[in-house]
CSV table of C-alpha atoms and ligand atoms in Angstrom, one decimal:
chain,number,residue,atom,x,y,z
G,143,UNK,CA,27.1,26.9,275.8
G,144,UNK,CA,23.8,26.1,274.2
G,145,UNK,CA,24.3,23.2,271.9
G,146,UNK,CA,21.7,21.9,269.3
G,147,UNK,CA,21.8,18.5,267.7
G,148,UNK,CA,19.4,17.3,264.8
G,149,UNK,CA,19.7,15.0,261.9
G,150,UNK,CA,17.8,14.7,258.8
G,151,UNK,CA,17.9,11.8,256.3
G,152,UNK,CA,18.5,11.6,252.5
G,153,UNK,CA,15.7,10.5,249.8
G,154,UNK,CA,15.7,8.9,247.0
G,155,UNK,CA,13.4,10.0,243.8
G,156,UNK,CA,11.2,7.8,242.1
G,157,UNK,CA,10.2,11.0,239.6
G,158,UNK,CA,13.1,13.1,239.1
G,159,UNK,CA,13.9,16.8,240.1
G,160,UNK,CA,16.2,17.7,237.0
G,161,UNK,CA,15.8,21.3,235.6
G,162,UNK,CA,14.4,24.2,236.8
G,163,UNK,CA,13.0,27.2,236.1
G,164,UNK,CA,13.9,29.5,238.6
G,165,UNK,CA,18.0,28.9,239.7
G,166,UNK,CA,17.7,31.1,242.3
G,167,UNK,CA,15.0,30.0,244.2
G,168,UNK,CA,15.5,26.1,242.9
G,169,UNK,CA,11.9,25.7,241.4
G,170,UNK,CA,11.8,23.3,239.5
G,171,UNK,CA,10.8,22.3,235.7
G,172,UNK,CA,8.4,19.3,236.6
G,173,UNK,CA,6.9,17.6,240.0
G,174,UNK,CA,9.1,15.3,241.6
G,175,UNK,CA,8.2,12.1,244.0
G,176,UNK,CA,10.6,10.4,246.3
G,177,UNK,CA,10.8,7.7,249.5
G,178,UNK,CA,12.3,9.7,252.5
G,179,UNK,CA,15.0,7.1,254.0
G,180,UNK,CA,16.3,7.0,257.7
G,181,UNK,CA,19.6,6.1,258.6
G,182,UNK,CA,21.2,7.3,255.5
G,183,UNK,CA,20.9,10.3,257.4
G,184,UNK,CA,23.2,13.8,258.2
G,185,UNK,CA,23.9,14.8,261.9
G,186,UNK,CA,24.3,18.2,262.7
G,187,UNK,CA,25.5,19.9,265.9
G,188,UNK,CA,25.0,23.7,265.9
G,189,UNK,CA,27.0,25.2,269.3
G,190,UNK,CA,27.2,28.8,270.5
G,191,UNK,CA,30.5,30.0,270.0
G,192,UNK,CA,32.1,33.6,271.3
G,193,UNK,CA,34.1,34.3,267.6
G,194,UNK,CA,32.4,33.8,264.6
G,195,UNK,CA,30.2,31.7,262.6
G,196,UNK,CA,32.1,29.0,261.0
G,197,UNK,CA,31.8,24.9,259.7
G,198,UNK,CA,34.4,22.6,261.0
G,199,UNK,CA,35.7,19.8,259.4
G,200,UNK,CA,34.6,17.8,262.6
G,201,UNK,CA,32.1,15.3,262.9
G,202,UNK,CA,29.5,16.2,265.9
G,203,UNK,CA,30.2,14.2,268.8
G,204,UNK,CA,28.4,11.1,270.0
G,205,UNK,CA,26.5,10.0,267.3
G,206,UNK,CA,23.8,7.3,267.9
G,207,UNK,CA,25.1,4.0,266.4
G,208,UNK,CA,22.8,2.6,263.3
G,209,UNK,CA,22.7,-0.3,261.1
G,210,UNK,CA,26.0,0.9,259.1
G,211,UNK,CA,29.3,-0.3,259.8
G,212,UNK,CA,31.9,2.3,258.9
G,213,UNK,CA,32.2,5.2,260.7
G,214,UNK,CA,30.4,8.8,260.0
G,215,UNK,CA,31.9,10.8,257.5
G,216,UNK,CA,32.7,14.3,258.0
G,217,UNK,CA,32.2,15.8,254.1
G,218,UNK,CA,35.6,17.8,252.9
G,219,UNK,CA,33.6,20.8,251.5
G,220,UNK,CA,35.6,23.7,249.7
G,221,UNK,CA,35.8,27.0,250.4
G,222,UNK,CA,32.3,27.7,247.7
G,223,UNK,CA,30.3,24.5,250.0
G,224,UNK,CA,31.2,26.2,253.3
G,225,UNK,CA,30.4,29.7,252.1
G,226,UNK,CA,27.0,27.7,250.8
G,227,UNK,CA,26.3,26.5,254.3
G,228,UNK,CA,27.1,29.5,255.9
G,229,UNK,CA,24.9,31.5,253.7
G,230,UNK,CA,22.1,29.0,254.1
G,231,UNK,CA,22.1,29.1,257.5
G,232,UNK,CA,21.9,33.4,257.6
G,233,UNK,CA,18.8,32.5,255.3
G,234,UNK,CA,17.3,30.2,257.9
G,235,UNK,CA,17.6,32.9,260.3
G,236,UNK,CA,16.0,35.2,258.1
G,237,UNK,CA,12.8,32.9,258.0
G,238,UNK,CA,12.6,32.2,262.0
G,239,UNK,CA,12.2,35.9,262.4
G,240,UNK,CA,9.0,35.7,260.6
G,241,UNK,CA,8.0,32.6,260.9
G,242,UNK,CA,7.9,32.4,265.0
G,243,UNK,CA,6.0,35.2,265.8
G,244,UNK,CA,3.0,33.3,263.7
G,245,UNK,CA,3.5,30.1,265.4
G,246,UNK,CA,3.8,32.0,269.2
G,247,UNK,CA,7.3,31.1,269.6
G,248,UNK,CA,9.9,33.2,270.9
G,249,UNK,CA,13.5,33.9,269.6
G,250,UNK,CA,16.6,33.1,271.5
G,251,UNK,CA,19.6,35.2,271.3
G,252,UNK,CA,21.2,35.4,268.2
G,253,UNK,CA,25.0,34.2,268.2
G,254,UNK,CA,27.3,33.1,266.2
G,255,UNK,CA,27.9,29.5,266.0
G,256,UNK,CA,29.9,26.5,265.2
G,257,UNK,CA,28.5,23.8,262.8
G,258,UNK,CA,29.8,20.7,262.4
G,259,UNK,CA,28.3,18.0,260.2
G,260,UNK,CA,29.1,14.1,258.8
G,261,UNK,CA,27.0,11.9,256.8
G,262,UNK,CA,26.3,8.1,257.6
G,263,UNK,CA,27.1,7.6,253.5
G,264,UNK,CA,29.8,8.6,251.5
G,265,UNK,CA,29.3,12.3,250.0
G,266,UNK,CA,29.4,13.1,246.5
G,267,UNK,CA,28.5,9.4,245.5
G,268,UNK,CA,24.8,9.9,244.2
G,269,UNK,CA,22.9,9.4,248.0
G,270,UNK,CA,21.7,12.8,247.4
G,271,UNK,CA,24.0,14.3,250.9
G,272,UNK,CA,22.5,17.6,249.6
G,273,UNK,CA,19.1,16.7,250.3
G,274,UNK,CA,20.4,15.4,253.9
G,275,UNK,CA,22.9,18.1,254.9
G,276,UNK,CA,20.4,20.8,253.6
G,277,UNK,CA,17.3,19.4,255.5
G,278,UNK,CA,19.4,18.8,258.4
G,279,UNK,CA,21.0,22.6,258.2
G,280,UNK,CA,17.6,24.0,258.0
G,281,UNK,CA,15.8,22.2,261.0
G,282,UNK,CA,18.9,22.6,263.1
G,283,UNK,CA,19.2,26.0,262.4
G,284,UNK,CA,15.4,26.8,263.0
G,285,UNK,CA,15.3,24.6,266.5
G,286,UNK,CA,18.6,26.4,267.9
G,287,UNK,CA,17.3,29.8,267.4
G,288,UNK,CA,14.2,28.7,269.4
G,289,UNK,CA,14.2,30.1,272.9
G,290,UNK,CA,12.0,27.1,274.0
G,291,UNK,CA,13.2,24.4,272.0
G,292,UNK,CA,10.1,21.8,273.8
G,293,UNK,CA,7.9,24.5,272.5
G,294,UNK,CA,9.4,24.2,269.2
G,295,UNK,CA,9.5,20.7,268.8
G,296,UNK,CA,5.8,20.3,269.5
G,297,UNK,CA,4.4,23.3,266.9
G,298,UNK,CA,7.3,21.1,264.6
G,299,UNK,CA,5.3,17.7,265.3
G,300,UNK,CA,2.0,19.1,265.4
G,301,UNK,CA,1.5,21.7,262.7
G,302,UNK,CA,2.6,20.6,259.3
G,303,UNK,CA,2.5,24.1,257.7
G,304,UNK,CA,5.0,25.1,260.1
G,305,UNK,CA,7.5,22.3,259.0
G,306,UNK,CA,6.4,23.0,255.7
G,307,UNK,CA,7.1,26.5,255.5
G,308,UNK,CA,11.1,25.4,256.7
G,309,UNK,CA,10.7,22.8,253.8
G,310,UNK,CA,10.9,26.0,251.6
G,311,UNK,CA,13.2,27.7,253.1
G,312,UNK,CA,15.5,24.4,253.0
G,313,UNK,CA,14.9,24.1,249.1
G,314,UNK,CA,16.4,27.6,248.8
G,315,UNK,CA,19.4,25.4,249.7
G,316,UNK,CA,19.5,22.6,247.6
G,317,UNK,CA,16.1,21.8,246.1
G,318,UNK,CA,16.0,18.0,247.0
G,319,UNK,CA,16.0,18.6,250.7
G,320,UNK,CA,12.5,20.0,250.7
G,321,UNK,CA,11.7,16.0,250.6
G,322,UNK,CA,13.3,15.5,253.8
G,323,UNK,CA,11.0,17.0,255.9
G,324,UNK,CA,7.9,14.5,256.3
G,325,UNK,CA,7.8,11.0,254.8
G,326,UNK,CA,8.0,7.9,253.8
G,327,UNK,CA,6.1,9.2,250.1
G,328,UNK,CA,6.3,13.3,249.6
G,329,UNK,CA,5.2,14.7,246.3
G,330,UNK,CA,7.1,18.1,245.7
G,331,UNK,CA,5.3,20.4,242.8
G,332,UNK,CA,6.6,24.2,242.2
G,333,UNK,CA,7.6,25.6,245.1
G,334,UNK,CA,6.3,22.9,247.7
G,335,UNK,CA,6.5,19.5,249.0
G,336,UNK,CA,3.6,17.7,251.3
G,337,UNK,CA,3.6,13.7,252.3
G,338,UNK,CA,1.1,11.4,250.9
G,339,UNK,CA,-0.8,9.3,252.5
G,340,UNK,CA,-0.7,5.8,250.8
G,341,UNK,CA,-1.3,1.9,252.3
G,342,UNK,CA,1.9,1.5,250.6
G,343,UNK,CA,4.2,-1.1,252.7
G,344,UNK,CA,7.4,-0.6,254.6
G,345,UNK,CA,9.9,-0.4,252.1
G,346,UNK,CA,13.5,-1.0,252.3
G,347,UNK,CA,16.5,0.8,250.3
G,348,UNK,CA,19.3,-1.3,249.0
G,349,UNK,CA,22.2,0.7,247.7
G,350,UNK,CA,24.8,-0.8,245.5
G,351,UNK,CA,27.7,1.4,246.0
G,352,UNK,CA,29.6,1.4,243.3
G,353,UNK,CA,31.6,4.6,243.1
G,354,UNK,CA,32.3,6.4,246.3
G,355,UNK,CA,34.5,9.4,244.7
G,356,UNK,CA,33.6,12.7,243.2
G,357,UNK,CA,31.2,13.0,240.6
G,358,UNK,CA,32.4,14.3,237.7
G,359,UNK,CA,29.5,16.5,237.1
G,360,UNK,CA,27.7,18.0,240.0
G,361,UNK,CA,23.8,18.0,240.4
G,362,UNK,CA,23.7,21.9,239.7
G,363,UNK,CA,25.8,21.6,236.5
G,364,UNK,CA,23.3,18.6,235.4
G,365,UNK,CA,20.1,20.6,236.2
G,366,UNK,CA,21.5,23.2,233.7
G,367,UNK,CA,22.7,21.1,231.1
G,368,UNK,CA,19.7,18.6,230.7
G,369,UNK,CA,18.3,21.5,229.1
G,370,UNK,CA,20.3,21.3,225.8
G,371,UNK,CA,19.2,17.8,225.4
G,372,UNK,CA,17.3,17.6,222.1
G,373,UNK,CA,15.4,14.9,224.6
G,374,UNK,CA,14.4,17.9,226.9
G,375,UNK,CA,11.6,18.5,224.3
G,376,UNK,CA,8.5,17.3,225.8
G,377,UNK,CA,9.8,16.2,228.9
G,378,UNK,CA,7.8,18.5,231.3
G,379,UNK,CA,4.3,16.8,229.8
G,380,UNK,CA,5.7,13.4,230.1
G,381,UNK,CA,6.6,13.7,234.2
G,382,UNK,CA,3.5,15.2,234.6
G,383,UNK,CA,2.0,12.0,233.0
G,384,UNK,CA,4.2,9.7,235.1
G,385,UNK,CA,3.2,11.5,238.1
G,386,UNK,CA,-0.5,11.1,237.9
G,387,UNK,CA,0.3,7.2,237.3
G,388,UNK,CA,2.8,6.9,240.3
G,389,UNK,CA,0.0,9.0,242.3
G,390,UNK,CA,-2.5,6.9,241.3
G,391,UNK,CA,-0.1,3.3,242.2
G,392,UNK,CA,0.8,4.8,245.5
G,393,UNK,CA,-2.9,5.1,246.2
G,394,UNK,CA,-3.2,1.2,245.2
G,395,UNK,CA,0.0,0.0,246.8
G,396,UNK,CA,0.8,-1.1,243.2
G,397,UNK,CA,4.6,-2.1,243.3
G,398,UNK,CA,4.2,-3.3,239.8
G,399,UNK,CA,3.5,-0.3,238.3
G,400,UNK,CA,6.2,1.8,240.1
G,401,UNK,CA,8.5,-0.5,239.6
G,402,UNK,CA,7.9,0.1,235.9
G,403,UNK,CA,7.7,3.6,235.8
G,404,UNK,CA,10.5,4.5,238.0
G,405,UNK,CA,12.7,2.4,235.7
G,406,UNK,CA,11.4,4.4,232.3
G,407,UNK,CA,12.3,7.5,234.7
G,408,UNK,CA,15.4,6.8,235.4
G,409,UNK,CA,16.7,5.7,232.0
G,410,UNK,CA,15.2,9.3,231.1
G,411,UNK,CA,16.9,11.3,233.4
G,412,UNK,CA,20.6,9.9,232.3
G,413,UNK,CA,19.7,9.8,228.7
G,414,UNK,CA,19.6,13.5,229.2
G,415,UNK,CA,23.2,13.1,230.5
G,416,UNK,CA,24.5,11.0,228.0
G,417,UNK,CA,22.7,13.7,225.0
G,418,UNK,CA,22.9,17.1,226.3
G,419,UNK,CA,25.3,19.5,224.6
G,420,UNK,CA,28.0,18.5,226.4
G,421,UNK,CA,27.4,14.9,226.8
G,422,UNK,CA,28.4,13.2,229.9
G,423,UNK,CA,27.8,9.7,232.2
G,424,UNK,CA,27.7,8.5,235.9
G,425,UNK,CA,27.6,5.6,234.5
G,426,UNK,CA,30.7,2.7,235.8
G,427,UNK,CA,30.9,-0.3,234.4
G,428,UNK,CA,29.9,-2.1,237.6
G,429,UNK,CA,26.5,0.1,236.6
G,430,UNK,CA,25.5,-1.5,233.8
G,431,UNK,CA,26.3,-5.1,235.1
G,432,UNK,CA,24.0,-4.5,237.8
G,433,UNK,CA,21.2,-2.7,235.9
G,434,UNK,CA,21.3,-5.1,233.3
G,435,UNK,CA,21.2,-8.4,236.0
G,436,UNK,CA,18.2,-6.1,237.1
G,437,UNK,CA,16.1,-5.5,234.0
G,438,UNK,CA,14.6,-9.6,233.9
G,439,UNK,CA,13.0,-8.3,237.5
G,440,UNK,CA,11.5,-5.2,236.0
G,441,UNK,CA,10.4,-6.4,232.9
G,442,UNK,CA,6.8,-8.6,231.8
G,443,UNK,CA,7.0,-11.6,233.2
G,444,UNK,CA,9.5,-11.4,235.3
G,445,UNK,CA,12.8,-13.0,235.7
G,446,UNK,CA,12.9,-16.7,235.5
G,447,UNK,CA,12.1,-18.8,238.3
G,448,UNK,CA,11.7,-15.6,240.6
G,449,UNK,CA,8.7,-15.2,242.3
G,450,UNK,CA,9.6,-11.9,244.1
G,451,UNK,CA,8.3,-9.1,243.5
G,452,UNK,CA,9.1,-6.7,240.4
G,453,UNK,CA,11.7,-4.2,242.5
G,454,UNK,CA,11.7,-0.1,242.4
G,455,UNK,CA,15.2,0.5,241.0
G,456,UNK,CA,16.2,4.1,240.3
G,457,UNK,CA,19.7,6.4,240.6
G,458,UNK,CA,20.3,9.7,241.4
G,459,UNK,CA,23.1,11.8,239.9
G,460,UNK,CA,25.8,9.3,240.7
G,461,UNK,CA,26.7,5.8,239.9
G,462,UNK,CA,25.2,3.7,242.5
G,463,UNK,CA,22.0,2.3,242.1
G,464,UNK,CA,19.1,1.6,244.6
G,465,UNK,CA,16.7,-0.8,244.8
G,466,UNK,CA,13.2,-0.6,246.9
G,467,UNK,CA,11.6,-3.5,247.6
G,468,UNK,CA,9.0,-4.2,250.3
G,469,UNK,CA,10.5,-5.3,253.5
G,470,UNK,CA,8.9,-8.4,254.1
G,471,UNK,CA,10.8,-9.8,250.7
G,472,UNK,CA,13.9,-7.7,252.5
G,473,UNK,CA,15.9,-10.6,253.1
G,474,UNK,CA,15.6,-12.7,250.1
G,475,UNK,CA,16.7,-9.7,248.2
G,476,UNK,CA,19.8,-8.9,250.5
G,477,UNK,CA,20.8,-13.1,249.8
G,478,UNK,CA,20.4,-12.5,245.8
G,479,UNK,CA,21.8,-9.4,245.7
G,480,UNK,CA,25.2,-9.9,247.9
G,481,UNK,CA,25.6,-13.1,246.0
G,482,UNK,CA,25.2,-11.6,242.7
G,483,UNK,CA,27.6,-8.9,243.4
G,484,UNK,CA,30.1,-9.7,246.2
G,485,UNK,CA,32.4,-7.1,244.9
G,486,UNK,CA,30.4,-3.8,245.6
G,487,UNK,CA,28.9,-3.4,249.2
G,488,UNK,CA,25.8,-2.9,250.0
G,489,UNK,CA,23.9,-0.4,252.2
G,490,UNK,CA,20.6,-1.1,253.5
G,491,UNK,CA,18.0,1.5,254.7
G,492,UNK,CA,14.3,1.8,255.6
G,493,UNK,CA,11.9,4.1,255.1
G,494,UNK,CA,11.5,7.2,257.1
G,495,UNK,CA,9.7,10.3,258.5
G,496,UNK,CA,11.9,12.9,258.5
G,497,UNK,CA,14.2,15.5,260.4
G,498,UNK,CA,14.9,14.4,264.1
G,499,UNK,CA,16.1,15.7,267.7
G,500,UNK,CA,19.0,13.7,268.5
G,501,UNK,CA,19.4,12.3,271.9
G,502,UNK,CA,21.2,15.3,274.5
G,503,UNK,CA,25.2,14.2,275.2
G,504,UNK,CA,26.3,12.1,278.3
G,505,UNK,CA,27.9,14.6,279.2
G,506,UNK,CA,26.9,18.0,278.0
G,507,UNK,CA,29.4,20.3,276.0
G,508,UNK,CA,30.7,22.7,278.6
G,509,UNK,CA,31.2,20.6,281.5
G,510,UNK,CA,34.6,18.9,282.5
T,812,PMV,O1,18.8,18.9,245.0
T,812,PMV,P1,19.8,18.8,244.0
T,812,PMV,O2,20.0,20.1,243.2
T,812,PMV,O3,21.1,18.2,244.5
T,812,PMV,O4,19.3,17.8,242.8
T,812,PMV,C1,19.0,16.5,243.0
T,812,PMV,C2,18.7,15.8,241.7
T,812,PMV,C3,18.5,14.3,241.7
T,812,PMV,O5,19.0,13.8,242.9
T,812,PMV,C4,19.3,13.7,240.6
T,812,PMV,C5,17.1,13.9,241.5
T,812,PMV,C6,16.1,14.1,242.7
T,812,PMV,O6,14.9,14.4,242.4
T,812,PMV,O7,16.5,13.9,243.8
């Protein structure tokens, strides 16, 4: 049985994707810039099967062991997700049928297949798992259908337009995970996304879980809504501002000023929430404690007697709040922050590059 297994990570916005123009195809109202990360990551295992193609509720089977404690979570997807998967993948297969030929690679037989997928974070909690399961969908999908999957792997590493071109594809999916393909920085305008080359350094993600449930309004319901916002007006024009500034402080290694600006974006984006038609929050109360513990960092002169660094702190569509901050300073921020708030834990991620091959099983699927 021929078995695939990839995994793609999530990442985390510093300029927002919220709107669009175009729900269909998920092209969006403004430019968007985000980190990639690296172990906040989906697996997915793609397997020739002899009935149909189906998800399970199954996580994939030996997983490499990260940094994160708990075990993988397999997401509990209704029937609408799984048809979404299932309907994503058909459309990957669509694009690998024009997309090899081009790049000299040859098509394996087409069969159905089983998917099963888990998430090294909790789903539904603001990690963007769409981003993650879509990227990770996409490239497993496109490597599994390759005849040669070496061959694959090297026009994949090599030729950017190639993994570009499935970057597309993937935002047909969910419109995040076309910032999963390359990384750590990738600026995504229209309909695509390209990495950036910065002497930015290595960053490290700290994410302040503080609600792990459902959200009570999903990322596609929020794209449509933030539209009604009587703050909508003008908002196109002021991204496009922010993200010649954030551009320009990538290209400095300016922490300061992203730090700034990803704040002003991020009380933006959920002030549309809180003002759109039918007004709604993410917001917990264990939000606002640590956003406002975080605003001395952020703000002129800093907070007292801290002589760290001014930190990037942004949310997605979720509660949970994450905080970049250059690894070297890594470890005095894990001390301040588990001490200021022993209640909520703490994940901790690095940058990354992008979808990955995972490692072949001990003992391949098949054998006894
Ligand atoms: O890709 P979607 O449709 O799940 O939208 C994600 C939107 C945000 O995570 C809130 C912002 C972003 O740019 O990732």
């Amino acid at each position: 049985m021929r078995q695939t297994r990839v995994s793609a990570p999530s990442n985390i916005a510093l300029i927002k994707y919220m709107g669009k123009v175009d729900p269909a195809l998920n092209l969006p109202a403004n430019g968007s810039l985000s980190m990639t990360l690296n172990q906040l990551c989906t697996y997915v295992e793609i397997t020739e099967t002899a009935t149909a193609t189906r998800w399970l509720a199954e996580a994939p089977a030996e997983l490499p062991s990260g940094t994160f404690s708990g075990a993988v979570r397999v997401p509990k997807l209704t029937e609408a997700g799984i048809l979404k998967v299932i309907r994503h993948h058909e459309r990957v297969l669509a694009a690998v049928f024009e997309l090899f030929p081009v790049h000299g690679l040859s098509l394996a037989p087409i069969t159905p297949v089983e998917i099963r997928t888990a998430n090294t974070f909790p789903a539904d909690s603001g990690i963007a798992s769409s981003a993650s399961s879509f990227a990770a969908l996409t490239f497993g999908t496109a490597l599994h259908s390759a005849l040669d999957p070496k061959a694959f792997t090297k026009v994949w590493e090599e030729n950017l337009e190639f993994r570009r071109s499935f970057a597309k594809v993937s935002r047909q999916g969910s419109g995040s995970s076309c910032r999963s393909f390359e990384g750590p920085w990738v600026l995504w305008e229209k309909g695509a996304a390209a990495g950036l080359i910065t002497p930015m350094p290595e960053m490290v993600d700290f994410v302040v879980l503080i609600a792990t449930g459902p959200k009570p309004v999903t990322s596609t319901q929020a794209h449509h809504l933030v539209q009604t916002s009587p703050l909508w007006e003008g908002r196109t024009e002021r991204v496009a501002e922010r993200l010649k500034t954030v551009e320009a402080a990538l290209g400095e290694g300016d922490i300061i000023t992203l730090s700034r600006v990803a704040w002003a974006e991020m009380w933006e984006m959920h002030s549309l929430f809180h003002t759109c038609s039918d007004p709604f929050t993410y917001w917990e109360p264990g939000t606002l404690k640590v956003i406002k513990w975080l605003a001395p960092y952020i703000q002129e002169g800093g907070a007292e007697g801290s002589e760290l660094t001014p930190p990037i702190v942004t949310m997605d569509a979720g509660a949970n709040v994450h905080i970049l901050v250059a690894a070297a300073e890594a470890t005095k921020w894990q001390t301040i922050l588990n001490k200021a708030f022993p209640e909520f834990e703490i994940l901790q991620d690095t940058q990354g590059t992008g979808a990955k091959v995972l490692p072949a099983l001990t003992k391949p699927v098949g054998t006894s």
